[in-house]
Structures are given as structure tokens and as C-alpha cells.
Coordinates of C-alpha atoms in Angstrom, one line a residue:
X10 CA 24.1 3.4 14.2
X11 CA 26.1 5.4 11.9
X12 CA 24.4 5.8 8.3
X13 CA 24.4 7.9 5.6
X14 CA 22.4 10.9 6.2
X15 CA 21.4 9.0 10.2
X16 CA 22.2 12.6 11.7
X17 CA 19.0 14.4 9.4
X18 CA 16.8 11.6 9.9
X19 CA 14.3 13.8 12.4
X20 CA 14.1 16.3 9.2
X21 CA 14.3 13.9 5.8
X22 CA 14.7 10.5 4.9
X23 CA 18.4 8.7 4.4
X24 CA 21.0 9.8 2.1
X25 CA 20.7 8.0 -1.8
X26 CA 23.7 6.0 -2.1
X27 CA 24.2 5.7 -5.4
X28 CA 27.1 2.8 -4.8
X29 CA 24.1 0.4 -3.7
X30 CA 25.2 -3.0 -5.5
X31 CA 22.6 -3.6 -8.4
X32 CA 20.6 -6.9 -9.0
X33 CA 20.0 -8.6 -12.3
X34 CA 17.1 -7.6 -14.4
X35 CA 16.2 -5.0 -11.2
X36 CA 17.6 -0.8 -11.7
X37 CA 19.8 0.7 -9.4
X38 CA 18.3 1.1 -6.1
X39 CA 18.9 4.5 -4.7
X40 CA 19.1 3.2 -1.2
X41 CA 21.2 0.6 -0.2
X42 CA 19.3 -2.5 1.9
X43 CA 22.4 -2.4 4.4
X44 CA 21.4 1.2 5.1
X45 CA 17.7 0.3 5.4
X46 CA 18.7 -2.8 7.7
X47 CA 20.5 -0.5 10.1
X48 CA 17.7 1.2 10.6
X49 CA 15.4 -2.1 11.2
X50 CA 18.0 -2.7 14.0
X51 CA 18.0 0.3 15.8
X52 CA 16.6 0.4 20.0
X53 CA 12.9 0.6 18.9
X54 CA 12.1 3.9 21.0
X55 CA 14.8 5.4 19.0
X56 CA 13.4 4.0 16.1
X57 CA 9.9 5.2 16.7
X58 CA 11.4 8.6 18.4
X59 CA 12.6 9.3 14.9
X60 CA 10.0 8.3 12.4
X61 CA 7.6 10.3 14.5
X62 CA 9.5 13.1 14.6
X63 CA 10.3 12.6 10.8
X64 CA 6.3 12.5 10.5
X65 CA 5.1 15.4 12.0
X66 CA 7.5 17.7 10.2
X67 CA 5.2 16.3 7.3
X68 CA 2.0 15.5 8.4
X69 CA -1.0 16.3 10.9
X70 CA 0.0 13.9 13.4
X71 CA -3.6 13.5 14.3
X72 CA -4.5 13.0 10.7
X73 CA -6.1 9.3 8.8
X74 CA -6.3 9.4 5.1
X75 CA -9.2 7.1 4.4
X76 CA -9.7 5.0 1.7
X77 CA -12.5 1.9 0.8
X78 CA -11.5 -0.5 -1.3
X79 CA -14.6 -2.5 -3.6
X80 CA -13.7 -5.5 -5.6
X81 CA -15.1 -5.0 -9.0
X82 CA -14.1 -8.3 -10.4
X83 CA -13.3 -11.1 -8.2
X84 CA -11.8 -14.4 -8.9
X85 CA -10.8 -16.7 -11.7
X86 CA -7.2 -14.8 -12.1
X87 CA -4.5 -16.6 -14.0
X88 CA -1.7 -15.4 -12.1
X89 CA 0.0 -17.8 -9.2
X90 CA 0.6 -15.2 -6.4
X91 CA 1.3 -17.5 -3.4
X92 CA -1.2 -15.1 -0.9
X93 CA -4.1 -14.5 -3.2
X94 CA -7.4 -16.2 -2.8
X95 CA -8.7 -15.0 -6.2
X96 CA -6.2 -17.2 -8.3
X97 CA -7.9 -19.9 -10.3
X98 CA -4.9 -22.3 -9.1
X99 CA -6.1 -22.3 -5.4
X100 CA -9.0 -23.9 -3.5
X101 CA -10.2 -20.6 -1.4
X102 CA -13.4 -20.3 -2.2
X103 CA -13.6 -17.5 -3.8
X104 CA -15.9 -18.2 -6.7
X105 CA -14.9 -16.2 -10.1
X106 CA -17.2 -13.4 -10.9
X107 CA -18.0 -10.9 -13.9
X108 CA -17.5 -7.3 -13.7
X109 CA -19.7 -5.6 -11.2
X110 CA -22.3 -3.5 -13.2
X111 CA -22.2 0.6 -12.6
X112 CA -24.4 0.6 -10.9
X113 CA -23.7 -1.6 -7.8
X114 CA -20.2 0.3 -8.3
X115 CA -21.7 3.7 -7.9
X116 CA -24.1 2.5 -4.4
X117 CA -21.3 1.7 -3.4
X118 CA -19.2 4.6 -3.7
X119 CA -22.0 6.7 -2.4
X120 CA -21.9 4.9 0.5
X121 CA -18.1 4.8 1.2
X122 CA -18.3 8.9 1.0
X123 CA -21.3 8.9 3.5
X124 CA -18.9 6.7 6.2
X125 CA -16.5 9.4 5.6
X126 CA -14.0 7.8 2.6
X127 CA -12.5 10.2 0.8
X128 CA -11.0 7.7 -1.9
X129 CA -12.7 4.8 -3.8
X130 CA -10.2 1.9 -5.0
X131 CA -11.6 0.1 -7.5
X132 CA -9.3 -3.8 -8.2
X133 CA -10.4 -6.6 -10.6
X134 CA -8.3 -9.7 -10.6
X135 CA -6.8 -9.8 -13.9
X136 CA -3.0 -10.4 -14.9
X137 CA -4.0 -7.4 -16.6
X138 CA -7.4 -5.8 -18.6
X139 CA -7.8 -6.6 -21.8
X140 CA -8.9 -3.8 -24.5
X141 CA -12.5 -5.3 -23.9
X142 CA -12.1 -5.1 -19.8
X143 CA -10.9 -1.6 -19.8
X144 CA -14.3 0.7 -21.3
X145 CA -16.3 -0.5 -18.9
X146 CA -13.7 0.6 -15.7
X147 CA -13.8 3.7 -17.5
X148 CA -16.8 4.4 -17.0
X149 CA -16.8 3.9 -13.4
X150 CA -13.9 5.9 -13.1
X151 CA -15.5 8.8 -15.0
X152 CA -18.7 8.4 -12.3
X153 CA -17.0 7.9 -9.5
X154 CA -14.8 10.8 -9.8
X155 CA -18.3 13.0 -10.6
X156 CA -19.2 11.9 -7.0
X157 CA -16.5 14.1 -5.6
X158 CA -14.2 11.4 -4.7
X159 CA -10.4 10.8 -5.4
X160 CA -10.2 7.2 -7.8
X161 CA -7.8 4.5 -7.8
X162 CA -7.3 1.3 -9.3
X163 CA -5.8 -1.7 -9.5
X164 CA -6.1 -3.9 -12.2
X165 CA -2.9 -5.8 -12.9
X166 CA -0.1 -4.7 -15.5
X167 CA -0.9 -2.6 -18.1
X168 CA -0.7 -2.2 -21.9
X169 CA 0.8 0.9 -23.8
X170 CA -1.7 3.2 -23.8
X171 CA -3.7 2.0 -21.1
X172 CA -2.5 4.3 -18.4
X173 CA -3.3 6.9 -21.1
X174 CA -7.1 6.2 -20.9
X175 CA -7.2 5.7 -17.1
X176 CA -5.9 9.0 -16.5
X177 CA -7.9 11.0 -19.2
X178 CA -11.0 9.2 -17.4
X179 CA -10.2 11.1 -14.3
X180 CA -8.3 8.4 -12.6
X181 CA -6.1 10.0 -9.4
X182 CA -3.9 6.9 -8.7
X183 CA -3.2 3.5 -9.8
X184 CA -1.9 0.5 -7.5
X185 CA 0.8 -2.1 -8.2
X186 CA 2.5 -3.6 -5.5
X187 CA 5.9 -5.1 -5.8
X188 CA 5.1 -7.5 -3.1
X189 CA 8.3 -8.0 -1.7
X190 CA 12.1 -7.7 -2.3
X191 CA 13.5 -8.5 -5.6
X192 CA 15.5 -12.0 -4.6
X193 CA 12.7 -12.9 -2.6
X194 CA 10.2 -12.7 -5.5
X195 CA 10.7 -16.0 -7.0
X196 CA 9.3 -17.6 -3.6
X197 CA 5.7 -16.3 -3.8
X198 CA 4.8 -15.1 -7.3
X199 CA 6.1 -17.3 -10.9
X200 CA 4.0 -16.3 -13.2
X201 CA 4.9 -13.0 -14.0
X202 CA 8.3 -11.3 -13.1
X203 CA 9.5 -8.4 -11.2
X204 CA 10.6 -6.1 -14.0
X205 CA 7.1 -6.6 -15.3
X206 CA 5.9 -4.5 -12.4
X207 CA 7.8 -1.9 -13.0
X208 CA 7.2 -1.4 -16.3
X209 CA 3.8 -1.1 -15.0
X210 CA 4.7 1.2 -12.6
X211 CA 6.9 3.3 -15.4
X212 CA 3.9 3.5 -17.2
X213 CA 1.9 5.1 -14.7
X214 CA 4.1 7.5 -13.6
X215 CA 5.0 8.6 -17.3
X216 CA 1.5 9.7 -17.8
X217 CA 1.4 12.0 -14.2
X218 CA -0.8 9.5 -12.5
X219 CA 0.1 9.4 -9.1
X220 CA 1.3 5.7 -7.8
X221 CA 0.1 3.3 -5.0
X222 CA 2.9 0.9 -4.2
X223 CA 3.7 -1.0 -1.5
X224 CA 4.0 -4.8 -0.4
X225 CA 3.3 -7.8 1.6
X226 CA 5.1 -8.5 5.3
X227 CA 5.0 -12.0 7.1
X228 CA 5.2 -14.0 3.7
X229 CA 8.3 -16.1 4.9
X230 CA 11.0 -13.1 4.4
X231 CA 13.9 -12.7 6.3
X232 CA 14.1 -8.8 7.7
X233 CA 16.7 -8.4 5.0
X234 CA 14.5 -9.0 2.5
X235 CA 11.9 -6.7 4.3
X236 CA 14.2 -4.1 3.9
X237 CA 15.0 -4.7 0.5
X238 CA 11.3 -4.2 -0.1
X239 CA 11.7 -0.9 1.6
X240 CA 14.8 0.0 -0.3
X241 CA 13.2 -0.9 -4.0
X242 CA 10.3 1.8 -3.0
X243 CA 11.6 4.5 -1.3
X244 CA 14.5 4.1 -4.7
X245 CA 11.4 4.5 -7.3
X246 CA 11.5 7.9 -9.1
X247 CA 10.1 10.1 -7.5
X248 CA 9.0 7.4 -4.2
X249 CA 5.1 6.5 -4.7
X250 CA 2.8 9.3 -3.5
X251 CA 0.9 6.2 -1.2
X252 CA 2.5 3.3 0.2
X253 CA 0.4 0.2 1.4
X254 CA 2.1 -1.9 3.8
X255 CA 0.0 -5.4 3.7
X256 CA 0.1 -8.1 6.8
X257 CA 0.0 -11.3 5.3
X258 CA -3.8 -12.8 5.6
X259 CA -3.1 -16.3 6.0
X260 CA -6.2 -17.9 3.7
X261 CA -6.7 -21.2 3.7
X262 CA -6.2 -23.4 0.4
X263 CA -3.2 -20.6 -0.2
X264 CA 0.2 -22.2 -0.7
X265 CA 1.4 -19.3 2.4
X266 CA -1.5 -20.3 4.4
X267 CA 0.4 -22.4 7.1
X268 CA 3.2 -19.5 7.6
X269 CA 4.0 -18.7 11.1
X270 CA 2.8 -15.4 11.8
X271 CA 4.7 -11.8 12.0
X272 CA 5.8 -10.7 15.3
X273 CA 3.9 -7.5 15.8
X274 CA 7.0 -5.9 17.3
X275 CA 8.5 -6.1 13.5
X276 CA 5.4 -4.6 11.6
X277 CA 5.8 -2.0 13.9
X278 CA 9.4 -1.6 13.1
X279 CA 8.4 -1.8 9.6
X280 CA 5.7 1.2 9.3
X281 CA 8.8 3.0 11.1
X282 CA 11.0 2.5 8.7
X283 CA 9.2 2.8 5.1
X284 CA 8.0 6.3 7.1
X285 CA 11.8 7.5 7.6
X286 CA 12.7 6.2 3.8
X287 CA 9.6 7.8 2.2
X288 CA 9.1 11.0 4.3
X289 CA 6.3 12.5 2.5
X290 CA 4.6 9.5 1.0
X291 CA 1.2 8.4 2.7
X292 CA 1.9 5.1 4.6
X293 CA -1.5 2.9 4.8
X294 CA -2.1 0.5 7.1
X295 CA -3.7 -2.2 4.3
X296 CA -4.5 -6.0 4.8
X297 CA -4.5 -8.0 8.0
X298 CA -5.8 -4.9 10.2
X299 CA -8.9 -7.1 11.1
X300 CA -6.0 -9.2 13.3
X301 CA -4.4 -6.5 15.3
X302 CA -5.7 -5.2 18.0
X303 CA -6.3 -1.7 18.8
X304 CA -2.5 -1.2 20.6
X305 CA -0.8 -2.3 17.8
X306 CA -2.4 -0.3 15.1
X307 CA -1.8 3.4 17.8
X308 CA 1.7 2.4 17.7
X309 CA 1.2 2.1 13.9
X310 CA 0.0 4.9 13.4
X311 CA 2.4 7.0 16.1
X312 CA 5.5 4.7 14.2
X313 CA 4.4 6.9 10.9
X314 CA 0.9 5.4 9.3
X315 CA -1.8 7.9 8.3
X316 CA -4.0 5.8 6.2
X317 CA -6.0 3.1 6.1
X318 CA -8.8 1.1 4.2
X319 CA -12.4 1.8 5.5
X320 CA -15.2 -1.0 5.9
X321 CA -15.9 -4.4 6.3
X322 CA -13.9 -6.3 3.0
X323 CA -11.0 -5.4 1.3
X324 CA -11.3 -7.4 -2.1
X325 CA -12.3 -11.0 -0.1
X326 CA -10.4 -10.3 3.0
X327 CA -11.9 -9.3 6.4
X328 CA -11.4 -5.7 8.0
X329 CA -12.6 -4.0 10.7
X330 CA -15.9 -2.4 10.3
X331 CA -16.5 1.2 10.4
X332 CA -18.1 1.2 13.8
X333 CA -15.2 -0.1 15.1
X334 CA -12.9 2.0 13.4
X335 CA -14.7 4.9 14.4
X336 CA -14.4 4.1 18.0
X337 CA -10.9 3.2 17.7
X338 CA -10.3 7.1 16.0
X339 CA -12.3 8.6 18.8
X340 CA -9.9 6.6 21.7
X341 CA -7.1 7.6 20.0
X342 CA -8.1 11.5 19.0
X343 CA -7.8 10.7 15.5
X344 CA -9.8 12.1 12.6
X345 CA -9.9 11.7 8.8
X346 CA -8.1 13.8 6.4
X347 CA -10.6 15.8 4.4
X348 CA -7.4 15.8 1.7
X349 CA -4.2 14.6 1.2
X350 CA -0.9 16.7 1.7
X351 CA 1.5 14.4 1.1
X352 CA 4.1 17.6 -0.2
X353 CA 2.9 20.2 2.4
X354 CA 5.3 21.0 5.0
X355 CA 3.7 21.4 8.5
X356 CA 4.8 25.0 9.3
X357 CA 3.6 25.5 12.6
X358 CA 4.4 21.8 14.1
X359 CA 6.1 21.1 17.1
X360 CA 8.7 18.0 16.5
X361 CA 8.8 16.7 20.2

């Protein structure tokens, strides 16, 4: 496959074309989704040949960012996003709750550190905190972070000034997924558009947080539009410092709940790629982990993945428990990273 920049993909990602056709209401990607296609269809050991090479110039090979993920708000959310089972449109469930006090917050960051989390991800499911909302999160922030830990959260778009006060709490990072690709949008999420996550996103990054950003595979996308979600991320400016890539969690009472599942062979082929397009970004391993079995998530993590989400729930979705992750680490010689180098250059690597 010949592509910009294909002959230096075993030291950095793709070369920027800056020609990329636009799309209404949606910046200039940096990276055209032809480009990132081609590299969805190369022979998948060349594929994975290359995004692991790509990833130990970068990385620990050997090396899982870990993260735990508490839901600090659940349910009753306005918003209409076709996967979620905390929107107040759906029959999931999922009952809505208050704001979890400190307290239970704090327990449970002290116990995410014992089982060996080095980050605490705090999400509420709002369309976005209200002036009200925000002190409290604040707070939690402030303790979590005196516990040692790094802090992240996600808690819908955000008001001027509000990335302000998250950062001069001590927040580290804050999520906002764009889901998917930009034409693909209007099929799972109407209530808000796509240019209201990025200003989100520009938000956050104007104030020096770092950024959390990924998407959802296996919600009905063509691979086109897969790599148009690749493309939109690895164009953001500078890419996001951590990259969730979600399976679709098919939940019942959802309006995706009947979808046909991913092939496996594709996710794979889709950790590959966002690894060769964002070559120094963490890629995480996020929802739907609890449905692939151990094979699948080794040839995640050799395609390029070096984090995941630690413990039994993320928000109200199953995940393997840490028992089982902790066996799964030990079969494969893994072990957590006690920090994230997500700039740092391996020096002493070997490629092959």
C-alpha cells in the first residue's frame, strides 16, 4: 500500500495531508480517511508487524497503564446517545441517582490504588454540570488527587470557565469522546452535535489539561466510518494524550441493542491503526472487555494497547474483575505502569 509517510510507519505515524477534503461544520482533518482506510486494509501481520514496531519505539512493550473508572452520578441524563443506559429516554434499568457523597468517592479511590490503579476516573451523566453540580466534583478532585493518584473526569460539555476550575482543583485529564466519525454522528446521538464536542475538547486543551478522547466501534459503522473516527483524532491539536477505544456493549432497552456484533478480527485491526496514527498517545482498551476473551485482548495489547480500566463496573457496564485481570497480566508477562510516558522515547528498545 503506498501512503503518505507508509515508508516511516515503523518510526512515526502517517504523513498530515493537509489536502484532506473538509466536512461541514467539522475543521480540517489533518489526516485524510483514505489514508487511514489503507491502512485498515493492509495483510493484518503487516498491519500488526508495524503498529508493534511503531509501539515499542514508544513504549514498554510489557507495560499497562491502569485506570478504574467510579460512576459518581448515574442516570436520569437528558441526552439521547443511542448506546447509553443512563439516558432517561431508554428502559435499561438503570435507575437515576444523586451525586455520590465524598466519602463513598474517596473508599473508593483508596481502594482502586490498593488493586494497583494509578488513575481514578470520576463520570456523572449529565449533558453537562451545572454551576451547582461542579463544587461538589471539585472537591473530590482536590481529595482524590491528595491520595496520590492521577484524576480524570467526564462530565459532559462544558461551560466557559469550567475547565478553569477543574484544572486549578488538580484535575490531570478530562474525557470527551467523539463517539464516532463525523457523517456517521447523526445515526447514534441527536441531541447535541458534533462541533459541540469539540468545543469541549478546545476548552480543555486551552487550559493545559491533558485530553481523554476516543470512541465507540460496532455501533453499525461501515470501516470507513471507523477510520474517519481515527482520522478526526489523531487530526486534534496536538492528538489526545489517552485514547479509549470502546466495543459497543449491546444493553438491552438501547435503541443499538439488537446490532450484530464486531468481528474481533476488526477491533484488532482497529487498536492497530489508532496506535500507528497516534504514536505516542496511550491507547486503552475501554468497554466491552468483559466479552473478549483472553486471545483477543494479547493481540490487543501486542496490535498497540497499553491501558485499560481496572475492576468490576465501568459506569453500569460489566468488566472483568481484578482477579481475573491479574491472572490474565501474569500469562501474558504484563505489569502495570507505575507512570505514564506517553512523550518518552524508549532508548534502549529493540524494534523486532
Amino acid at each position: 500500500v503506498n501512503l503518505p509517510g507508509a515508508d516511516r510507519l515503523t518510526s512515526g505515524s502517517p504523513s498530515p495531508n493537509l489536502a484532506c477534503p473538509s466536512i461541514p461544520g467539522v475543521p480540517l482533518m489533518a489526516y485524510c480517511v483514505a489514508d487511514v482506510e489503507a491502512l485498515f486494509a493492509l495483510p493484518f501481520n503487516d498491519l500488526l508487524f508495524k503498529a508493534h514496531s511503531l509501539h515499542r519505539l514508544h513504549f514498554d512493550p510489557n507495560a499497562v497503564q491502569v485506570s478504574t473508572l467510579l460512576s459518581i452520578k448515574t442516570g436520569g441524563c437528558s441526552e439521547d446517545c443511542g448506546y447509553c443506559s443512563q439516558s432517561a429516554r431508554y428502559h435499561t434499568g438503570v435507575d437515576s441517582e444523586g451525586l455520590l457523597p465524598l466519602s463513598e468517592v474517596l473508599a473508593s479511590a483508596r481502594a482502586a490504588k490498593a488493586r494497583g490503579a494509578t488513575r481514578f476516573c470520576m463520570g456523572a451523566a449529565w449533558r453537562g454540570p451545572k454551576k451547582k453540580d461542579l463544587q461538589p466534583v471539585l472537591e473530590m478532585v482536590r481529595a482524590v488527587k491528595a491520595l496520590g493518584m492521577e484524576t480524570c473526569t467526564t462530565l459532559g460539555m462544558l461551560k466557559a470557565g469550567q475547565a478553569e476550575q477543574l484544572r486549578d482543583a488538580g484535575l490531570d485529564y478530562y474525557n470527551h469522546n467523539l463517539d464516532t466519525a463525523p457523517e456517521y454522528y447523526g445515526e447514534v446521538i441527536s441531541t447535541h452535535g458534533y462541533d459541540d464536542r469539540l468545543d469541549t475538547l478546545g476548552k480543555v486543551r486551552a487550559t493545559g489539561l491533558k485530553v481523554c478522547c476516543g470512541g465507540i466501534v460496532g455501533l453499525g459503522e461501515s470501516r470507513s466510518a471507523r477510520a474517519g473516527l481515527i482520522a478526526q483524532l489523531a487530526s486534534l491539536d496536538p492528538a489526545p494524550e489517552s485514547v479509549p477505544i470502546n466495543l459497543l456493549v449491546r444493553i438491552p432497552g438501547t435503541p443499538l441493542s439488537e446490532l450484530p456484533a464486531l468481528e474481533p478480527i476488526e477491533f484488532v485491526r482497529t487498536i492497530a491503526v489508532a496506535r500507528l496514527c497516534m504514536p505516542t498517545s496511550m491507547v486503552r482498551l475501554s468497554a466491552g472487555r468483559q466479552e473478549m476473551p483472553d486471545y483477543l485482548q494479547a493481540m490487543c495489547f501486542f496490535a498497540g494497547a497499553n491501558s485499560i480500566f481496572y475492576g468490576d463496573k465501568l459506569l453500569t457496564t460489566p468488566n472483568p474483575d481484578t482477579d481475573k485481570d491479574r491472572r490474565l497480566f501474569a500469562t501474558l508477562g504484563l505489569h502495570p505502569m507505575a507512570t505514564e510516558h506517553a512523550t518518552t522515547l524508549k532508548a534502549n528498545c529493540a524494534v523486532l
